[in-house]
Coordinates of C-alpha atoms in Angstrom, one line a residue:
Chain A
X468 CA -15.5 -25.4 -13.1
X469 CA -13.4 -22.0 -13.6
X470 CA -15.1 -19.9 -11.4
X471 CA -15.2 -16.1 -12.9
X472 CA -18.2 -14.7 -10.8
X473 CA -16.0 -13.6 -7.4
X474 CA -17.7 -10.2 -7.5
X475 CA -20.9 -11.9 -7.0
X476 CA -19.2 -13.7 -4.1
X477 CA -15.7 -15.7 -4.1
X478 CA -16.1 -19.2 -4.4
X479 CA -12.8 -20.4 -3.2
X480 CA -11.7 -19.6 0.7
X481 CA -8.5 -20.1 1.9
X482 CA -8.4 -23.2 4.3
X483 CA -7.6 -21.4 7.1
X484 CA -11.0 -20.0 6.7
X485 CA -12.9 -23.1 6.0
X486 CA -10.9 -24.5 9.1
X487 CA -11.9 -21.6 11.4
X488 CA -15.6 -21.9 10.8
X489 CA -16.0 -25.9 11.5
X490 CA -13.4 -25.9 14.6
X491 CA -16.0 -22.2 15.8
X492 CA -18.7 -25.0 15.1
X493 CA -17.6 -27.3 17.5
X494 CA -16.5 -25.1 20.0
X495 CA -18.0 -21.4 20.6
X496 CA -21.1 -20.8 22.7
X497 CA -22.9 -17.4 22.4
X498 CA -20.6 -14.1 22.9
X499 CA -21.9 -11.9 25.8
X500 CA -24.4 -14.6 27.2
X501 CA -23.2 -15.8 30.3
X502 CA -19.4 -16.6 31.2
X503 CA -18.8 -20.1 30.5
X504 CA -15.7 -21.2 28.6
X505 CA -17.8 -21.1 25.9
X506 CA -19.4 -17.9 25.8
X507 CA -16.2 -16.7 26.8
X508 CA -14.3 -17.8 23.7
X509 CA -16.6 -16.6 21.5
X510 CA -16.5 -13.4 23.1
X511 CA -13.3 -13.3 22.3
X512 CA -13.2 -14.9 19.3
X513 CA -15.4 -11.8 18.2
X514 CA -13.8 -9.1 19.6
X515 CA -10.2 -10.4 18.1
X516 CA -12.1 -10.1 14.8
X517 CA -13.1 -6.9 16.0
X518 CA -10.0 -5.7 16.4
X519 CA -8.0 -7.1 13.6
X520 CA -10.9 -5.5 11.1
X521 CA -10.6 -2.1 12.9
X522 CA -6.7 -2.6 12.0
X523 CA -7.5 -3.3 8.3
X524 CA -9.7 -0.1 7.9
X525 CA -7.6 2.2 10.4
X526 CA -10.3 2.2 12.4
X527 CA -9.0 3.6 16.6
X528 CA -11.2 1.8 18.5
X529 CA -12.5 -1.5 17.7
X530 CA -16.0 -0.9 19.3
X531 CA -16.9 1.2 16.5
X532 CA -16.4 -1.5 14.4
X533 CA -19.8 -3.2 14.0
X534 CA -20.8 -6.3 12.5
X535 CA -23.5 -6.9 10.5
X536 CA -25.0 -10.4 7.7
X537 CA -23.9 -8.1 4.9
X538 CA -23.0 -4.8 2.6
X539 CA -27.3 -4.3 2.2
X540 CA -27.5 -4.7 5.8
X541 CA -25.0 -2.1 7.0
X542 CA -26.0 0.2 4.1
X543 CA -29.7 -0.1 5.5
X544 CA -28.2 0.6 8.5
X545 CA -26.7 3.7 7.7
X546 CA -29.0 5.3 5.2
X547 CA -32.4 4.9 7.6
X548 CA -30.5 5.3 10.2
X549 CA -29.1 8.7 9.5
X550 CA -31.1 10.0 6.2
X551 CA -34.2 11.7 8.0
X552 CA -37.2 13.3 6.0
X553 CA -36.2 16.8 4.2
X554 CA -32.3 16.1 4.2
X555 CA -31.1 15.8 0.8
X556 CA -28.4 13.0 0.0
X557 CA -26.2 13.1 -3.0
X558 CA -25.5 9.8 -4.4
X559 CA -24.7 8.1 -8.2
X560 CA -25.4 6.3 -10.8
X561 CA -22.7 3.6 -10.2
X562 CA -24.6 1.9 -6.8
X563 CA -25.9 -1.1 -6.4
X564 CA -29.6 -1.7 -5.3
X565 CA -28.5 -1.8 -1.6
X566 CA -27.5 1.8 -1.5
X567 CA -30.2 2.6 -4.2
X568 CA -33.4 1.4 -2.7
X569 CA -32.4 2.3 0.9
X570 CA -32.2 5.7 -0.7
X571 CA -35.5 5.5 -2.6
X572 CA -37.6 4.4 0.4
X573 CA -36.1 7.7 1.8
X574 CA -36.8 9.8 -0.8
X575 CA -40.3 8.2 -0.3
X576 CA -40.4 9.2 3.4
X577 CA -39.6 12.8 2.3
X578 CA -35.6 13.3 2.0
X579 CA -34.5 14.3 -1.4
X580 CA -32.0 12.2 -4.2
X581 CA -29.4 13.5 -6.3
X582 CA -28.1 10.8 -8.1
X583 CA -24.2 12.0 -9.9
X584 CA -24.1 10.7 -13.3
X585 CA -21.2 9.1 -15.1
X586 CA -19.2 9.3 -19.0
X587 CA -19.4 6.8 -21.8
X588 CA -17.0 4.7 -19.7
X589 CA -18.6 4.8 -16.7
X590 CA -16.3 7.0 -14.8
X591 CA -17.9 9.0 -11.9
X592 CA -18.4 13.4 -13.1
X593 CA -17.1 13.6 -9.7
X594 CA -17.2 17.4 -10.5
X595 CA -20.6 17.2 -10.2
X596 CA -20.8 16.5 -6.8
X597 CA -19.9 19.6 -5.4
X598 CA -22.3 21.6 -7.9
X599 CA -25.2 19.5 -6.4
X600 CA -24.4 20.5 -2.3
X601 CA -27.4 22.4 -0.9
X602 CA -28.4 23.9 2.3
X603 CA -29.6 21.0 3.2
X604 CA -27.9 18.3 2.1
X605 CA -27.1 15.7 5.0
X606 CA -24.6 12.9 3.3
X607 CA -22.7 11.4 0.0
X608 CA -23.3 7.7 -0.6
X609 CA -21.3 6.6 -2.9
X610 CA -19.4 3.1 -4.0
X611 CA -15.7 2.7 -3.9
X612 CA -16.0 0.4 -6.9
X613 CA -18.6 -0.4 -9.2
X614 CA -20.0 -3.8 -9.5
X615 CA -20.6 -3.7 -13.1
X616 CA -18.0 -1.8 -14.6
X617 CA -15.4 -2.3 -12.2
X618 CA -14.6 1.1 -12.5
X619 CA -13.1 2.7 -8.8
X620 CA -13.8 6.0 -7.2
X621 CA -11.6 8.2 -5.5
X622 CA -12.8 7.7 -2.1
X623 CA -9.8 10.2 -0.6
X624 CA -11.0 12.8 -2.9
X625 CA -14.7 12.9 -2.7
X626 CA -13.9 12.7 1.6
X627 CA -12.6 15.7 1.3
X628 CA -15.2 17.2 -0.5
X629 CA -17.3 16.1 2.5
X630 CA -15.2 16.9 5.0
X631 CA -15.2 20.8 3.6
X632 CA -18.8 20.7 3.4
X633 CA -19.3 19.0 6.9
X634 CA -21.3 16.0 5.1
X635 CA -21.6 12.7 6.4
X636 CA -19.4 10.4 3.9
X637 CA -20.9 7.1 3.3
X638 CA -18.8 4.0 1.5
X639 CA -20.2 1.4 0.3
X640 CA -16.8 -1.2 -0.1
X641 CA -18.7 -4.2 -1.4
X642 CA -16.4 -4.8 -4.1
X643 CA -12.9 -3.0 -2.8
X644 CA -12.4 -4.3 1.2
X645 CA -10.0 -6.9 0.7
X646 CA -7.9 -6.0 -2.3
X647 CA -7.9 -2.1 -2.2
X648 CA -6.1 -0.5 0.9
X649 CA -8.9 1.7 2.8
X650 CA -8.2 3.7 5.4
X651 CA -10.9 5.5 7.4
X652 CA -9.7 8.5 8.8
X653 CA -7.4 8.9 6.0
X654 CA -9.7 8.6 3.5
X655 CA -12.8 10.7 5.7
X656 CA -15.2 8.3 5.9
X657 CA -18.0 8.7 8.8
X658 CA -19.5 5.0 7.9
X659 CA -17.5 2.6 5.7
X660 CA -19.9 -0.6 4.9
X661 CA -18.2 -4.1 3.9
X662 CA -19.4 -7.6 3.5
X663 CA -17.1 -10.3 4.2
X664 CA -17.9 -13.0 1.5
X665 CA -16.2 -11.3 -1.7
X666 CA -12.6 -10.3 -1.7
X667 CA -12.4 -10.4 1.8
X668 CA -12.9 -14.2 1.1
X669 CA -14.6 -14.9 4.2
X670 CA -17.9 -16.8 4.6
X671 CA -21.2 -15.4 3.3
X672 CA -23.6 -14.0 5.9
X673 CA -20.8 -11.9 7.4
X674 CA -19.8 -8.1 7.1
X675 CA -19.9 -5.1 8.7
X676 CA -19.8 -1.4 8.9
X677 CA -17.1 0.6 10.9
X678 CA -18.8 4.0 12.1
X679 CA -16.8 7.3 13.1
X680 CA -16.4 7.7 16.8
X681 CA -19.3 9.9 18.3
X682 CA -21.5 9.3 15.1
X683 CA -25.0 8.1 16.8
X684 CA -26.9 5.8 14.2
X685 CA -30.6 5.2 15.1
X686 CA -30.9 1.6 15.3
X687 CA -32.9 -0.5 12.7
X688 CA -33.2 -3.7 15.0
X689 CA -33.8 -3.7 18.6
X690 CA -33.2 -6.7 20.9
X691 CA -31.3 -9.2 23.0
X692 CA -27.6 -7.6 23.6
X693 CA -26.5 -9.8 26.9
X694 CA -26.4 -6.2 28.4
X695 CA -28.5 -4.2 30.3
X696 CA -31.4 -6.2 30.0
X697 CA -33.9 -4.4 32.0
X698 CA -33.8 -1.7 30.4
X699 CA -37.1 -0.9 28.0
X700 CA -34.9 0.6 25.4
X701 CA -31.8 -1.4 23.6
X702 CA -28.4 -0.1 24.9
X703 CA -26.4 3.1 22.7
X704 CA -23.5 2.0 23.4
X705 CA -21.1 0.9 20.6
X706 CA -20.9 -1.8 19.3
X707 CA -24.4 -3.3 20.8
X708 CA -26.1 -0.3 19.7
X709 CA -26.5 -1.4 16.2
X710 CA -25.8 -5.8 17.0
X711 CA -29.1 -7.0 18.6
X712 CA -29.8 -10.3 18.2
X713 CA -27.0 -13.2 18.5
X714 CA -24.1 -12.2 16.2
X715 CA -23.0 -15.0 12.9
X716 CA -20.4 -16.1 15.5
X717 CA -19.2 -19.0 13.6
X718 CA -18.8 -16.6 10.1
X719 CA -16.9 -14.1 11.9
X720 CA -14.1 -16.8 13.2
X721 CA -14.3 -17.6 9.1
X722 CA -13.9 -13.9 8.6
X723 CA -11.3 -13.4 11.1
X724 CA -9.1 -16.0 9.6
X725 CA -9.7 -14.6 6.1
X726 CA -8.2 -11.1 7.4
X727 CA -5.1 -12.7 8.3
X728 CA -4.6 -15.1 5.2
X729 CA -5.0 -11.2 3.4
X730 CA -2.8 -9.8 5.8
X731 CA -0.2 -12.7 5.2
X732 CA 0.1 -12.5 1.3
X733 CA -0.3 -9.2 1.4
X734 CA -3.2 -7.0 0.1
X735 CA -1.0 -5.9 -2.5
X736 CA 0.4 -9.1 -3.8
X737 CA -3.3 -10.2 -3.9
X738 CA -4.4 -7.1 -5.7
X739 CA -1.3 -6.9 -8.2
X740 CA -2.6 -11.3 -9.2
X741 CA -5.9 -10.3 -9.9
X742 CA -4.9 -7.2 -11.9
X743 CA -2.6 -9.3 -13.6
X744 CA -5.4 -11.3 -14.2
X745 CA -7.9 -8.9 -15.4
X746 CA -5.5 -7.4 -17.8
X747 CA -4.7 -10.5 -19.2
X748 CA -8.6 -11.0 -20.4
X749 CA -9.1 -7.8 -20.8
X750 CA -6.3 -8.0 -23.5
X751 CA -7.4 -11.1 -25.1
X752 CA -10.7 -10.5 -26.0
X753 CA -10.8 -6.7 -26.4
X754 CA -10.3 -7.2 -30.5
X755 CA -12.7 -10.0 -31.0
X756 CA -14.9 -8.9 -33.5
X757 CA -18.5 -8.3 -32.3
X758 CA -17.0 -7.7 -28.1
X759 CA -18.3 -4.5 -26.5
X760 CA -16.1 -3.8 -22.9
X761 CA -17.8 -1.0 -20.8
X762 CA -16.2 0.0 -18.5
X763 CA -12.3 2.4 -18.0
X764 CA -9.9 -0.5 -19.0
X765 CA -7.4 2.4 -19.1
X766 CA -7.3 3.5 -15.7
X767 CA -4.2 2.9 -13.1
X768 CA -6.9 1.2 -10.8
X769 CA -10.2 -0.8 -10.8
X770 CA -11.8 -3.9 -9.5
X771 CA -10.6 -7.3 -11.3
X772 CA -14.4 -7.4 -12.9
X773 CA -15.2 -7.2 -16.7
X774 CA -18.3 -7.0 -17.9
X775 CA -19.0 -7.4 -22.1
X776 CA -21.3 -8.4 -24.5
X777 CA -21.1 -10.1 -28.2
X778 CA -23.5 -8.2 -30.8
X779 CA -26.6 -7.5 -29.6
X780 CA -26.8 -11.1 -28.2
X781 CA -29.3 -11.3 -25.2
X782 CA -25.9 -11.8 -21.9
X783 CA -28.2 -14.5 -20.7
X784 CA -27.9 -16.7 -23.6
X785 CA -23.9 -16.1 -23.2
X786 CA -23.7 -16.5 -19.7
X787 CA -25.5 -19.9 -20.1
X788 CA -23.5 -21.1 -22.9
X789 CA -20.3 -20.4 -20.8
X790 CA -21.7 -22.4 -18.5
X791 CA -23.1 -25.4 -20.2
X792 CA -20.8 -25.9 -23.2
X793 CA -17.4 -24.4 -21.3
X794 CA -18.0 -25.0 -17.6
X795 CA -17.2 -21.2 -16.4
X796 CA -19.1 -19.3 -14.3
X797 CA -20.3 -15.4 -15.0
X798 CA -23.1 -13.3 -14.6
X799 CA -25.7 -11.9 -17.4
X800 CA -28.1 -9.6 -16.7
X801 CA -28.5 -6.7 -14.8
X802 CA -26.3 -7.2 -11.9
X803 CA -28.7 -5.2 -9.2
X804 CA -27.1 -2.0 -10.6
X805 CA -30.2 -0.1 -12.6
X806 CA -29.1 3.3 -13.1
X807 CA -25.3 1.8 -14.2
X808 CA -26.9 -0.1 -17.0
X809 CA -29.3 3.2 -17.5
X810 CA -25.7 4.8 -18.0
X811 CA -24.3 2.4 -20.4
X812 CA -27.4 1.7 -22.2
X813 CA -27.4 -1.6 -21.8
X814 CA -30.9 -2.5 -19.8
X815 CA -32.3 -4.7 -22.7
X816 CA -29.1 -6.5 -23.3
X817 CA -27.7 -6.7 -20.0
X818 CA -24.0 -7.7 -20.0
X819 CA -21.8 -10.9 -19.1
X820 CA -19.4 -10.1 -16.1
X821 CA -16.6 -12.1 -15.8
X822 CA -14.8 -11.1 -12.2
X823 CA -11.3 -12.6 -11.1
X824 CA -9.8 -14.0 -7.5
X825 CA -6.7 -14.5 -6.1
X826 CA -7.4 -17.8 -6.8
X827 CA -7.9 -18.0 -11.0
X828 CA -4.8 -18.9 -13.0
X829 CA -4.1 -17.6 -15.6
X830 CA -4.9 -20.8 -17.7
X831 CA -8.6 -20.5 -16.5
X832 CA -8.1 -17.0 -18.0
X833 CA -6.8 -18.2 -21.5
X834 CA -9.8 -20.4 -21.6
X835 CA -12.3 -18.1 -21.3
X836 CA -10.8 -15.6 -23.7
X837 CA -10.8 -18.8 -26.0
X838 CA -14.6 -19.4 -25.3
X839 CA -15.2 -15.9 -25.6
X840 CA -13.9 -16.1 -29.2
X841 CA -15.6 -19.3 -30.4
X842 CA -18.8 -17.8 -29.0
X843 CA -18.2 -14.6 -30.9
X844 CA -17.4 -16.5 -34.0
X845 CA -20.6 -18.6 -33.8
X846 CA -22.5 -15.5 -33.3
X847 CA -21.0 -13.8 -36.2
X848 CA -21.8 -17.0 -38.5
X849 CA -25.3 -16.8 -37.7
X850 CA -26.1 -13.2 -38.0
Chain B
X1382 CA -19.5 -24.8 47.8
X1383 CA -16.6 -22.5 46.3
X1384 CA -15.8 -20.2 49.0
X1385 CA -16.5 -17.0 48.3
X1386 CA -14.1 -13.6 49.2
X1387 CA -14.1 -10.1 48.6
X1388 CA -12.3 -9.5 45.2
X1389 CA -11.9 -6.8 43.1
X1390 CA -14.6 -6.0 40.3
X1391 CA -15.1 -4.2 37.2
X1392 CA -18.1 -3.5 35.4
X1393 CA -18.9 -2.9 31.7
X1394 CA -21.4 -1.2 29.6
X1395 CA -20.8 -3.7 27.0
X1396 CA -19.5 -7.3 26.2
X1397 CA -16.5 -5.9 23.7
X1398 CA -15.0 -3.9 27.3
X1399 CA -15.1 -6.4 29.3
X1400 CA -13.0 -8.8 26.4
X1401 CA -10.8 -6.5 26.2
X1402 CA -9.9 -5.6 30.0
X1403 CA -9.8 -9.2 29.9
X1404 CA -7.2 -9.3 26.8
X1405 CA -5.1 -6.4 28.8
X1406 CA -5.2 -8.1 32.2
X1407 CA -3.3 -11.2 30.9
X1408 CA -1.2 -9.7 28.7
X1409 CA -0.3 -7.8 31.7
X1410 CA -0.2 -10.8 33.7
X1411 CA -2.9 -9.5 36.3
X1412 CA -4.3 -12.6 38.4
X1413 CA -8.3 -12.9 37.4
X1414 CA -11.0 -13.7 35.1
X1415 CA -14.5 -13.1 33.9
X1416 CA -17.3 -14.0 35.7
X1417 CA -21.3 -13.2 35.5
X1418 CA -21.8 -9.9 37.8
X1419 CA -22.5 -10.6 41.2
X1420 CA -26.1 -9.5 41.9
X1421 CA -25.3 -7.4 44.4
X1422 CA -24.0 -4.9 41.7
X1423 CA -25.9 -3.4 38.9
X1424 CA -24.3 -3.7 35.6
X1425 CA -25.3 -3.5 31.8
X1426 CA -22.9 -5.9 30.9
X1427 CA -23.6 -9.6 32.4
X1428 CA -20.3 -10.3 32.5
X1429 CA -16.9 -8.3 34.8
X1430 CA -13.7 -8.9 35.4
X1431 CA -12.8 -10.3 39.0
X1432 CA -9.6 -9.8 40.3
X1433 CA -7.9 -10.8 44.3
X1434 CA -7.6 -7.2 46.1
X1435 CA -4.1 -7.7 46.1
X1436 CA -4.8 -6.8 42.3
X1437 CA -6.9 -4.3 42.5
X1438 CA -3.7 -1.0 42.1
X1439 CA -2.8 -2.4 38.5
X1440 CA -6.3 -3.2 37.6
X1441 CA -7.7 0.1 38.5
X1442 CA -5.0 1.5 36.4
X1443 CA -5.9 0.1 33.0
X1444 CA -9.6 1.4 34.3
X1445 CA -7.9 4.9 34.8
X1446 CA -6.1 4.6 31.5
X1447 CA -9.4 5.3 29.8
X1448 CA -8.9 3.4 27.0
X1449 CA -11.2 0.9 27.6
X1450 CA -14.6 1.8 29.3
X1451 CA -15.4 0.7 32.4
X1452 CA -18.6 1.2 34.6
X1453 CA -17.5 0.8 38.0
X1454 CA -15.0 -0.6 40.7
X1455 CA -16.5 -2.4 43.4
X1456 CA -15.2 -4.7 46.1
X1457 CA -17.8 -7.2 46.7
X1458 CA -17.9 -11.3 47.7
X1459 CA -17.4 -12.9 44.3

């Protein structure tokens, strides 16, 4: 199979990772329950993940460094946990349903929705933001890369706008952590939210969100921590505050050794392959008759994702002949991004994203340029 | 039984302190290791760091370097 769908989730993980999770299998008990061996070195195991991810974000001190299953669960996290009734939040058009119906079911509650539109190529009117800051506007939530388009944001920029402002500065980094360099305080981000199982190639059910120092989140689950048990309430301190419950110990081993199989190619090596990649694609199918890109193919950076459709042809119907005449993998539809496909007009058709790894070769890529074609050439025959 | 003496111990709020007093006191080279808290403390975290007394100068310097939050210092049978 040639894999194209890594910004649903990468397929292939390095063996270090694959290695980590089976020998955590056999070997870690539950961090923070007792002090066995075992609970020990999972402890551990955990915090050195801890720490190395607090490295990779510029993140001070690894206890503000919290881990969660997921992007949608530390973006839940955040947006209940800090959007109250009558605070307005200023968001856009690019997010995915995690930050978008978090944000709805606020607005529902009573806090108010500004959502920033974008251009014809889906590019961010970032000037828009600061038109749209009221009196009572609490946060920005806004995605470092779209899902769709693969279009990226300027993170750095918009943090300043929220620093000047004294706004909370959400990120959601589904698409970036792991092949875009993000640094926290650099970049002023209060909460930076990341799942592990995309470019970060770790293993599904693991991510996180690393949360300014002195930023109290209200917690959305309450539970067992190890610590403080008699207490009615569950502890505030960092990181338990926001991890009740027995933490994905054996994904975060995966996740650890994923950070330094990134660290030892080098985020930049990886990034520059699968730009390489795109580009390549990008450039071999953008004059096939009948191929619509959306997206800002012309800009210095963006997420290895490319999403395109032949005529009017329904992207399901594409994607499935990919997969069943060709044997490569993309996704049709509607991607969980609404208000992006709003943007682009594209909510009948949908669109067939094809999304690069480290891993692709540039063979794979020639292939699906070449299956691209013949699809578009069949296509054109029949209409 | 393991006979038990009075040691040096240090308490935590939470599970990532006391992993990482642990990670400085053998990079250090500090003679110790986790154990659950004695009951005769009170602790959040279930688990501190145990060290002989003869420890207990160096160990309550990392505590002092602030770094890494502790909740007590105790001598008590361990």
């Amino acid at each position: 199979m040639i894999y194209l769908d890594n910004a649903a989730t990468s397929r292939r993980k390095p063996q270090e990772v694959i290695d980590a999770v089976v020998f955590a299998m056999t070997s870690l008990g539950n961090a923070g329950r007792g002090t066995t061996e075992a609970a020990l070195d999972a402890a551990r195991t955990i915090y050195g993940a801890r720490d190395k991810i607090a490295g990779f974000f510029g993140v001070k001190n690894p206890k503000q460094v919290v881990f969660t299953a997921n992007s949608t669960e530390s973006l839940n996290i955040a947006i209940h946990g800090l959007i109250k009734p009558g605070d307005h939040v200023i968001s856009s058009v690019m997010e995915h349903n995690s930050v978008l119906r978090p944000l709805y079911e606020r607005e529902e509650a009573g806090a108010e929705l500004t959502l920033i539109e974008c251009d014809g190529k889906g590019r961010l009117l970032t000037d828009d933001i600061e038109k749209n800051i009221r009196d009572n506007t609490r946060a920005i939530v806004l995605t470092h890369g779209s899902n769709l388009t693969g279009n990226v944001n300027d993170i750095e920029a918009v943090g300043r706008i929220a620093k000047a402002h004294g706004l909370l500065f959400i990120v959601d980094a589904s698409q970036t952590a792991g092949v875009l360099p993000i640094d926290v305080e650099k970049m002023n981000i209060d909460v930076l939210c990341f799942t592990g199982h995309k470019s970060l190639l770790g293993p599904q059910g693991t991510g996180g969100m690393c949360v300014r120092e002195g930023l109290e989140i209200e917690p959305l689950k309450r539970g067992g921590s190890g610590v403080d048990t008699y207490n009615r309430h569950h502890p505030s301190e960092m990181p338990t505050a926001l991890e009740a419950g027995t933490l994905n110990g054996h994904g975060i081993a995966g996740l650890s050794a994923a950070i330094d199989f990134i660290e030892k190619t080098g985020i930049d090596e990886i990034r520059e392959k699968e730009q390489n990649l795109m580009k390549r694609f990008v450039e071999g199918v953008r004059d096939i008759p009948g191929v619509k890109l959306y997206g800002d193919f012309d800009a210095e950076v963006r997420c290895p994702v490319v999403a395109l459709n032949i005529g009017n042809a329904d992207s399901s119907e594409i994607s499935d002949i990919l997969s069943m005449d060709y044997d490569i993998a993309t996704r049709p539809g509607a991607h969980c991004a609404p208000e992006m496909h709003e943007s682009l007009g594209t909510v009948d058709q949908g669109a067939v994203r094809f999304s690069m790894s480290y891993f692709n070769t540039g063979e794979e890529i020639d292939a699906a340029i070449r299956a691209v074609r013949e699809i578009s050439e069949e296509f054109s025959e029949e209409n | 039984m393991r006979k038990k003496e009075i040691k040096t111990v240090v308490t935590f709020h939470v599970t990532a302190d006391a992993i990482a007093f642990e990670k400085r006191c053998k990079e250090l080279g500090i003679e110790g290791r986790l154990i659950p808290v004695p009951r005769v403390l009170s602790a959040g975290c279930g688990m501190a760091w145990a060290s002989p007394l003869s420890e207990e100068e160096r160990v309550r310097a990392i505590a002092e370097a602030g770094d890494i939050e502790t909740e007590g210092i105790w001598q008590c049978e361990a």
